[in-house]
Every structure is written in structure tokens, then in C-alpha cells.
mmCIF file of C-alpha atoms in Angstrom:
data_model
loop_
_atom_site.group_PDB
_atom_site.id
_atom_site.type_symbol
_atom_site.label_atom_id
_atom_site.label_comp_id
_atom_site.label_asym_id
_atom_site.label_seq_id
_atom_site.Cartn_x
_atom_site.Cartn_y
_atom_site.Cartn_z
ATOM 1 C CA MET A 1 -25.754 0.797 -1.942
ATOM 2 C CA ALA A 2 -23.351 3.666 -1.225
ATOM 3 C CA PRO A 3 -20.260 2.698 0.788
ATOM 4 C CA ARG A 4 -20.061 3.665 4.430
ATOM 5 C CA ALA A 5 -17.849 6.664 5.121
ATOM 6 C CA ASN A 6 -14.856 6.163 7.407
ATOM 7 C CA TRP A 7 -14.936 9.813 8.432
ATOM 8 C CA LYS A 8 -17.071 12.894 7.814
ATOM 9 C CA GLY A 9 -16.118 16.518 8.302
ATOM 10 C CA GLN A 10 -15.164 19.544 6.268
ATOM 11 C CA LEU A 11 -12.340 20.617 3.997
ATOM 12 C CA LYS A 12 -11.129 24.109 4.933
ATOM 13 C CA ILE A 13 -9.105 26.353 2.627
ATOM 14 C CA GLU A 14 -8.845 29.805 4.189
ATOM 15 C CA GLN A 15 -12.512 30.893 4.454
ATOM 16 C CA LEU A 16 -13.818 28.240 2.058
ATOM 17 C CA LEU A 17 -15.533 25.322 3.803
ATOM 18 C CA CYS A 18 -16.612 22.204 1.941
ATOM 19 C CA PRO A 19 -18.368 19.232 3.616
ATOM 20 C CA VAL A 20 -16.532 16.014 2.734
ATOM 21 C CA ALA A 21 -16.303 12.328 3.591
ATOM 22 C CA LEU A 22 -13.458 9.801 3.509
ATOM 23 C CA TYR A 23 -13.968 6.325 2.060
ATOM 24 C CA THR A 24 -11.578 3.382 2.097
ATOM 25 C CA ALA A 25 -9.616 3.218 -1.171
ATOM 26 C CA ALA A 26 -7.700 -0.007 -0.526
ATOM 27 C CA SER A 27 -8.661 -2.987 1.608
ATOM 28 C CA THR A 28 -7.370 -6.504 2.259
ATOM 29 C CA SER A 29 -10.776 -7.828 3.353
ATOM 30 C CA GLU A 30 -11.179 -9.905 0.167
ATOM 31 C CA ARG A 31 -7.979 -11.849 0.724
ATOM 32 C CA VAL A 32 -8.209 -15.486 1.769
ATOM 33 C CA SER A 33 -7.900 -15.651 5.550
ATOM 34 C CA PHE A 34 -7.636 -18.461 8.085
ATOM 35 C CA HIS A 35 -8.601 -19.016 11.717
ATOM 36 C CA LEU A 36 -6.584 -20.907 14.300
ATOM 37 C CA ILE A 37 -8.395 -24.100 15.279
ATOM 38 C CA ASN A 38 -7.827 -27.185 17.408
ATOM 39 C CA ARG A 39 -6.439 -29.915 15.146
ATOM 40 C CA LYS A 40 -8.222 -32.618 17.197
ATOM 41 C CA THR A 41 -11.691 -31.055 17.602
ATOM 42 C CA GLY A 42 -11.828 -28.579 14.704
ATOM 43 C CA ASN A 43 -13.018 -25.865 17.100
ATOM 44 C CA ARG A 44 -11.761 -22.283 16.911
ATOM 45 C CA LEU A 45 -9.188 -21.195 19.464
ATOM 46 C CA SER A 46 -9.637 -18.150 21.689
ATOM 47 C CA ARG A 47 -6.760 -15.936 22.750
ATOM 48 C CA GLU A 48 -5.797 -15.772 26.414
ATOM 49 C CA PHE A 49 -3.236 -13.391 27.900
ATOM 50 C CA VAL A 50 -0.993 -14.832 30.589
ATOM 51 C CA ASP A 51 1.556 -13.255 32.922
ATOM 52 C CA SER A 52 5.033 -13.807 31.442
ATOM 53 C CA ASP A 53 6.429 -14.555 34.914
ATOM 54 C CA THR A 54 3.693 -16.460 36.760
ATOM 55 C CA GLY A 55 2.154 -18.074 33.682
ATOM 56 C CA LYS A 56 -1.331 -17.365 35.089
ATOM 57 C CA PRO A 57 -4.163 -15.892 32.961
ATOM 58 C CA VAL A 58 -4.813 -12.151 33.405
ATOM 59 C CA SER A 59 -8.417 -10.912 33.357
ATOM 60 C CA ARG A 60 -9.380 -8.051 31.032
ATOM 61 C CA ASP A 61 -9.876 -5.724 34.019
ATOM 62 C CA ASN A 62 -6.208 -6.136 34.951
ATOM 63 C CA GLN A 63 -4.833 -5.645 31.445
ATOM 64 C CA VAL A 64 -3.251 -2.199 30.963
ATOM 65 C CA LYS A 65 -0.708 -0.758 28.557
ATOM 66 C CA GLY A 66 2.887 -0.392 29.660
ATOM 67 C CA TYR A 67 5.910 1.553 28.444
ATOM 68 C CA GLU A 68 9.302 -0.091 28.962
ATOM 69 C CA VAL A 69 11.642 2.345 30.745
ATOM 70 C CA SER A 70 14.407 -0.209 31.291
ATOM 71 C CA SER A 71 14.854 -3.916 30.676
ATOM 72 C CA GLY A 72 11.871 -5.653 32.290
ATOM 73 C CA SER A 73 10.639 -2.463 33.998
ATOM 74 C CA TYR A 74 7.418 -0.835 32.806
ATOM 75 C CA LEU A 75 5.287 2.218 33.525
ATOM 76 C CA SER A 76 1.591 1.322 33.368
ATOM 77 C CA PHE A 77 -1.072 3.540 31.792
ATOM 78 C CA ASP A 78 -4.833 3.071 31.925
ATOM 79 C CA GLU A 79 -7.153 4.021 29.055
ATOM 80 C CA GLU A 80 -8.154 7.355 30.631
ATOM 81 C CA GLU A 81 -4.531 8.469 30.890
ATOM 82 C CA ILE A 82 -3.818 7.563 27.277
ATOM 83 C CA ALA A 83 -7.056 9.215 26.116
ATOM 84 C CA SER A 84 -5.856 12.505 27.619
ATOM 85 C CA ALA A 85 -3.052 12.577 25.018
ATOM 86 C CA ILE A 86 -5.429 12.242 22.053
ATOM 87 C CA PRO A 87 -5.808 15.664 20.385
ATOM 88 C CA GLU A 88 -9.281 17.148 20.222
ATOM 89 C CA SER A 89 -10.914 16.744 16.827
ATOM 90 C CA ASN A 90 -12.801 19.571 15.129
ATOM 91 C CA LYS A 91 -13.718 17.352 12.164
ATOM 92 C CA THR A 92 -11.763 19.566 9.780
ATOM 93 C CA LEU A 93 -9.184 18.878 7.076
ATOM 94 C CA ASN A 94 -7.348 22.186 7.345
ATOM 95 C CA VAL A 95 -5.298 22.916 4.213
ATOM 96 C CA THR A 96 -2.045 24.575 5.265
ATOM 97 C CA ARG A 97 -0.384 24.850 1.837
ATOM 98 C CA PHE A 98 -0.311 23.635 -1.761
ATOM 99 C CA VAL A 99 2.685 21.910 -3.351
ATOM 100 C CA LYS A 100 3.624 20.931 -6.892
ATOM 101 C CA CYS A 101 2.736 17.304 -7.598
ATOM 102 C CA ASP A 102 6.269 16.496 -8.771
ATOM 103 C CA GLU A 103 7.659 17.514 -5.351
ATOM 104 C CA ILE A 104 5.957 14.623 -3.557
ATOM 105 C CA ASP A 105 8.269 11.905 -2.229
ATOM 106 C CA ASP A 106 6.437 8.573 -2.406
ATOM 107 C CA VAL A 107 8.131 7.141 0.692
ATOM 108 C CA TYR A 108 6.002 9.487 2.785
ATOM 109 C CA LEU A 109 2.719 8.099 1.419
ATOM 110 C CA ASP A 110 0.858 5.926 3.931
ATOM 111 C CA ARG A 111 -2.825 5.003 3.412
ATOM 112 C CA PRO A 112 -5.090 6.276 0.595
ATOM 113 C CA TYR A 113 -8.742 7.285 0.915
ATOM 114 C CA TYR A 114 -11.310 8.615 -1.527
ATOM 115 C CA LEU A 115 -12.285 12.146 -0.534
ATOM 116 C CA ALA A 116 -15.805 12.888 -1.775
ATOM 117 C CA PRO A 117 -18.308 15.730 -1.302
ATOM 118 C CA ALA A 118 -20.894 15.357 1.450
ATOM 119 C CA GLY A 119 -23.467 17.989 0.603
ATOM 120 C CA ASP A 120 -21.862 20.781 -1.449
ATOM 121 C CA ASP A 121 -20.855 19.432 -4.847
ATOM 122 C CA GLU A 122 -20.224 22.899 -6.313
ATOM 123 C CA SER A 123 -17.520 23.922 -3.814
ATOM 124 C CA PHE A 124 -15.925 20.481 -4.012
ATOM 125 C CA THR A 125 -15.798 20.578 -7.817
ATOM 126 C CA LEU A 126 -14.318 24.092 -7.779
ATOM 127 C CA VAL A 127 -11.494 22.963 -5.479
ATOM 128 C CA ARG A 128 -10.813 19.869 -7.600
ATOM 129 C CA GLU A 129 -10.746 21.751 -10.901
ATOM 130 C CA GLY A 130 -8.544 24.499 -9.468
ATOM 131 C CA MET A 131 -6.005 21.929 -8.270
ATOM 132 C CA LYS A 132 -6.082 20.171 -11.644
ATOM 133 C CA ALA A 133 -5.482 23.426 -13.498
ATOM 134 C CA GLU A 134 -2.524 24.354 -11.290
ATOM 135 C CA LYS A 135 -1.212 20.755 -11.133
ATOM 136 C CA VAL A 136 -0.864 20.954 -7.376
ATOM 137 C CA ALA A 137 -1.677 18.869 -4.311
ATOM 138 C CA ALA A 138 -2.814 20.137 -0.928
ATOM 139 C CA ILE A 139 -1.213 19.430 2.432
ATOM 140 C CA ALA A 140 -3.800 19.364 5.211
ATOM 141 C CA GLU A 141 -3.751 18.590 8.904
ATOM 142 C CA ALA A 142 -6.507 16.883 10.862
ATOM 143 C CA VAL A 143 -7.235 14.549 13.733
ATOM 144 C CA LEU A 144 -8.127 11.231 12.110
ATOM 145 C CA PHE A 145 -8.716 7.974 13.960
ATOM 146 C CA ARG A 146 -7.407 9.302 17.300
ATOM 147 C CA ARG A 147 -4.165 10.746 15.900
ATOM 148 C CA ALA A 148 -3.033 14.110 14.557
ATOM 149 C CA ARG A 149 -2.093 13.495 10.948
ATOM 150 C CA GLN A 150 -0.781 15.216 7.861
ATOM 151 C CA ILE A 151 -2.778 14.423 4.729
ATOM 152 C CA LEU A 152 -1.868 14.804 1.070
ATOM 153 C CA ILE A 153 -4.880 15.652 -1.132
ATOM 154 C CA ARG A 154 -4.661 15.220 -4.915
ATOM 155 C CA PRO A 155 -7.251 15.564 -7.709
ATOM 156 C CA ASP A 156 -8.276 12.253 -9.286
ATOM 157 C CA ASN A 157 -10.865 11.942 -12.057
ATOM 158 C CA GLN A 158 -14.209 12.937 -10.489
ATOM 159 C CA GLY A 159 -12.968 13.215 -6.921
ATOM 160 C CA LEU A 160 -9.971 13.717 -4.693
ATOM 161 C CA ILE A 161 -7.537 11.222 -3.184
ATOM 162 C CA ALA A 162 -6.534 11.879 0.425
ATOM 163 C CA THR A 163 -3.458 9.973 1.592
ATOM 164 C CA THR A 164 -2.215 10.001 5.158
ATOM 165 C CA LEU A 165 1.484 10.808 5.333
ATOM 166 C CA ASN A 166 4.318 9.295 7.308
ATOM 167 C CA PHE A 167 6.126 11.683 9.622
ATOM 168 C CA GLN A 168 9.822 12.432 9.150
ATOM 169 C CA TYR A 169 10.818 10.230 12.108
ATOM 170 C CA GLU A 170 8.945 7.274 10.584
ATOM 171 C CA VAL A 171 10.840 7.377 7.274
ATOM 172 C CA ARG A 172 14.301 5.849 7.139
ATOM 173 C CA ALA A 173 17.039 7.664 5.264
ATOM 174 C CA ALA A 174 17.701 6.270 1.787
ATOM 175 C CA ALA A 175 21.436 6.367 2.505
ATOM 176 C CA GLU A 176 20.993 3.494 4.967
ATOM 177 C CA ALA A 177 19.642 1.205 2.247
ATOM 178 C CA PHE A 178 22.150 2.185 -0.451
ATOM 179 C CA ALA A 179 25.258 2.658 1.701
ATOM 180 C CA ASP A 180 27.022 -0.410 0.266
ATOM 181 C CA LEU A 181 26.130 0.282 -3.374
ATOM 182 C CA GLY A 182 29.257 0.447 -5.493
ATOM 183 C CA SER A 183 30.076 2.737 -8.419
ATOM 184 C CA PHE A 184 30.097 1.249 -11.924
ATOM 185 C CA LYS A 185 30.765 2.363 -15.497
ATOM 186 C CA PHE A 186 29.115 0.576 -18.431
ATOM 187 C CA ASP A 187 30.105 0.532 -22.083
ATOM 188 C CA ARG A 188 27.759 1.744 -24.827
ATOM 189 C CA GLU A 189 26.715 -1.775 -25.841
ATOM 190 C CA MET A 190 25.525 -2.703 -22.356
ATOM 191 C CA LEU A 191 23.538 0.515 -22.016
ATOM 192 C CA ASP A 192 21.967 0.012 -25.460
ATOM 193 C CA LEU A 193 21.042 -3.571 -24.570
ATOM 194 C CA ALA A 194 19.488 -2.435 -21.292
ATOM 195 C CA LYS A 195 17.507 0.294 -23.085
ATOM 196 C CA HIS A 196 16.332 -2.221 -25.705
ATOM 197 C CA ILE A 197 15.085 -4.639 -23.039
ATOM 198 C CA ILE A 198 13.219 -1.801 -21.319
ATOM 199 C CA ASP A 199 11.646 -0.688 -24.615
ATOM 200 C CA THR A 200 10.438 -4.199 -25.453
ATOM 201 C CA LYS A 201 8.795 -4.495 -22.027
ATOM 202 C CA MET A 202 7.078 -1.106 -22.109
ATOM 203 C CA GLY A 203 3.333 -1.087 -21.504
ATOM 204 C CA SER A 204 0.631 0.837 -19.707
ATOM 205 C CA PHE A 205 -0.130 0.856 -15.984
ATOM 206 C CA ASP A 206 -2.952 -1.701 -15.770
ATOM 207 C CA PRO A 207 -3.742 -2.868 -12.198
ATOM 208 C CA ALA A 208 -6.351 -5.298 -13.592
ATOM 209 C CA SER A 209 -3.463 -7.335 -14.983
ATOM 210 C CA PHE A 210 -1.830 -7.771 -11.573
ATOM 211 C CA ASP A 211 -2.310 -11.308 -10.250
ATOM 212 C CA ASP A 212 -2.126 -12.119 -6.554
ATOM 213 C CA ARG A 213 -0.711 -15.583 -7.211
ATOM 214 C CA TYR A 214 -0.488 -16.502 -3.538
ATOM 215 C CA ASP A 215 -4.139 -15.643 -2.853
ATOM 216 C CA ALA A 216 -5.215 -17.490 -6.017
ATOM 217 C CA ALA A 217 -3.176 -20.542 -5.000
ATOM 218 C CA LEU A 218 -4.805 -20.522 -1.554
ATOM 219 C CA ALA A 219 -8.253 -20.367 -3.176
ATOM 220 C CA ASP A 220 -7.368 -23.357 -5.391
ATOM 221 C CA LEU A 221 -6.007 -25.220 -2.365
ATOM 222 C CA ILE A 222 -9.223 -24.664 -0.389
ATOM 223 C CA LYS A 223 -11.374 -25.688 -3.367
ATOM 224 C CA ALA A 224 -9.365 -28.891 -3.865
ATOM 225 C CA LYS A 225 -9.623 -29.796 -0.190
ATOM 226 C CA ILE A 226 -13.391 -29.195 -0.126
ATOM 227 C CA GLU A 227 -13.807 -31.438 -3.182
ATOM 228 C CA GLY A 228 -11.498 -34.104 -1.746
ATOM 229 C CA LYS A 229 -9.013 -33.834 -4.586
ATOM 230 C CA PRO A 230 -5.300 -34.575 -4.083
ATOM 231 C CA LEU A 231 -3.274 -31.501 -3.237
ATOM 232 C CA ARG A 232 -0.629 -30.418 -5.706
ATOM 233 C CA LYS A 233 2.917 -30.675 -4.406
ATOM 234 C CA PRO A 234 5.031 -27.539 -4.806
ATOM 235 C CA ALA A 235 7.656 -27.719 -7.534
ATOM 236 C CA ALA A 236 11.266 -27.738 -6.432
ATOM 237 C CA PRO A 237 12.903 -24.345 -7.042
ATOM 238 C CA LYS A 238 15.351 -24.233 -9.934
ATOM 239 C CA SER A 239 18.878 -23.163 -9.137
ATOM 240 C CA ALA A 240 19.792 -19.891 -10.805
ATOM 241 C CA GLU A 241 22.444 -20.110 -13.501
ATOM 242 C CA VAL A 242 25.272 -17.666 -12.883
ATOM 243 C CA ILE A 243 26.209 -15.951 -16.151
ATOM 244 C CA ASP A 244 28.102 -12.866 -17.216
ATOM 245 C CA LEU A 245 26.099 -9.609 -16.987
ATOM 246 C CA LYS A 246 26.620 -8.730 -20.650
ATOM 247 C CA GLU A 247 25.670 -12.262 -21.686
ATOM 248 C CA ALA A 248 22.510 -12.006 -19.578
ATOM 249 C CA LEU A 249 21.632 -8.754 -21.348
ATOM 250 C CA ARG A 250 22.235 -10.351 -24.759
ATOM 251 C CA LYS A 251 19.998 -13.308 -23.958
ATOM 252 C CA SER A 252 17.289 -11.032 -22.587
ATOM 253 C CA ALA A 253 17.469 -8.986 -25.791
ATOM 254 C CA GLY A 254 17.199 -12.127 -27.938
ATOM 255 C CA LEU A 255 20.839 -12.245 -28.982
ATOM 256 C CA ASP A 256 22.508 -15.611 -28.351
ATOM 257 C CA GLY A 257 25.898 -14.621 -29.699
ATOM 258 C CA GLY A 258 27.544 -11.649 -31.324
ATOM 259 C CA GLY A 259 25.944 -9.080 -33.512
ATOM 260 C CA GLN A 260 24.761 -5.543 -33.212
ATOM 261 C CA THR A 261 22.287 -4.335 -30.632
ATOM 262 C CA PRO A 262 18.812 -4.757 -32.154
ATOM 263 C CA ALA A 263 16.825 -1.699 -33.110
ATOM 264 C CA LYS A 264 14.243 -0.533 -30.670
ATOM 265 C CA ALA A 265 11.135 -2.670 -30.843
ATOM 266 C CA LYS A 266 7.755 -1.095 -31.386
ATOM 267 C CA LYS A 267 5.782 -0.582 -28.224
ATOM 268 C CA GLY A 268 2.713 -2.744 -27.906
ATOM 269 C CA LYS A 269 -0.077 -3.418 -25.464
ATOM 270 C CA PRO A 270 0.737 -5.731 -22.547
ATOM 271 C CA LYS A 271 -0.577 -9.248 -22.736
ATOM 272 C CA SER A 272 -3.788 -9.893 -20.839
ATOM 273 C CA ARG A 273 -3.578 -12.266 -17.935
ATOM 274 C CA THR A 274 -4.935 -15.799 -18.131
ATOM 275 C CA GLU A 275 -8.227 -16.303 -16.346
ATOM 276 C CA SER A 276 -7.568 -18.372 -13.240
ATOM 277 C CA GLY A 277 -11.087 -18.752 -11.931
ATOM 278 C CA VAL A 278 -10.373 -16.311 -9.118
ATOM 279 C CA LYS A 279 -12.708 -13.359 -8.879
ATOM 280 C CA SER A 280 -11.004 -10.263 -10.308
ATOM 281 C CA ARG A 281 -10.861 -7.133 -8.209
ATOM 282 C CA LYS A 282 -11.403 -3.829 -9.975
ATOM 283 C CA ARG A 283 -11.110 -0.340 -8.630
ATOM 284 C CA ALA A 284 -14.573 1.113 -8.073
ATOM 285 C CA GLY A 285 -15.382 3.817 -10.542
#
């Protein structure tokens, strides 16, 4: 069964129109999830909104959104007022420009979608192949899910990947995160050791080898509880041994003491993960 489209419309590049559809590319729906229940009865709990001052429940009819203008003071807005701010949608991904793929800053990437043809495979394929040949991505604007958004569109195998973008005001400056980073100089041996460690750990990008250990542990926990087996107690964390940076590099490179930096190791395939009994999740082809 074909997946259900999240959105349908058209891709517009100047006078070229191509009917397209967006499909979810990443979802957390397969993760283990819990409900809040009453410990005594085992029944699910329902959420109830109460007035923060009176402590009394507030009916749905009296629940409105508010914007805080000063401490404890709010302007209220009903759904009709908020709806008036939603831009009108013409169901169009309007390409405003193309950019080189190596210009894209990953911190602006938000949520990915598969962008597939919805009736005109020829036009869609022409756009995809043209972008591949030029090694470019498209920047488009559209109203998606009640908001005006900027979308990055890139060619990917048989289709296109459309990723909603963060706006400038949503992205924090890198300088804030790295403001306290000091300046260091390293000798040749330390750099060679670091390069050697990197070379010995080189592999290919293989998402199938990524294990969600927390989700797998939750699945094992649920299975054990259903079967009435004793639950495994978490191991006490080991205290980290503080050692000299160069010594840490030597140990990581397999050198316990002195000696020359080992020659670069041959690159090999990454080890496959151990089957844990948890259903693997593969990207749909």
C-alpha cells in the first residue's frame, strides 16, 4: 500500500509546473511509548486544565491562547483571530533560486520529506536530473502546515528530498557555543596519533548499524515484565580515569609506551551490529 501524502500541490520553476506530493521521511512513531496511568487502578489518566490562580477546572469553551505582555498579564486570542494571520496557501512550492550543494549550512535544516511526482513523472525526472547534473539544490517557498516556510529541495536517488528550513532568528550564532574555546598548538606526534586513530576508525555511512540502545532496553524491559522475569539492575557507572592527553592518544592508537607513531592502518568495513531481537528499521527504498 502506498504511503499517505502529507501534502499535495505543485512544484513551480518559472513557467514549469510539476504536480508533486510530500511524504514523511523520518518518524518517531515506532519508538516505545508509555501512557500515564493510575498506579492503584491501572486506568489511563486524562488531562484537565485548571486555572493557575483559582485551581478550578476550565472548560474547553473557555480555553483560549494568550500572549504574555508583562509578568502575569496576557492578551487573549481566539482561534478566528489567530487564523487571520495564517497566510493563504496556493498549494505551490515556488522555487526562488538554486544554490550549490556545498553552500548549505546544516544548522538550518529542520524536517525532511520525500518529494515525489503526483501525475507527471517526465517533468519531475527532468528537474531531478538537471539538478543532479548541475550539483545544485533549490530554495522554494510555500505555505505548509499553516505556516509560510522556506524549503530546501535536493536530488536523491529516484526522487527529491524536501527539507523545511529554520529561519535566521531561530538559529543561534555559533560564536555563543564556542566563545570559551581556547587556542592550542599541538606537536607533530600528537597530530599524527590523532590522524592514525581517525584512519583506523574510518568506515562508510551505514544507518542500519545505528542502534537505539535506549529503545531496545525499553523493549527488553517490557518483555521481561510481561513474562514475569526479574528486572536487570543498571550497572553502576565507572569513574573516568584522568590521564594525560598524549598518553590517551597513545593508548587509543595501541601504543602503551614509547615508540614511533604506527603507520596508517588499512581502511576496512565497519563491524556489523549484534542482533538484539529488536526489529530493525530501514529506510524505505
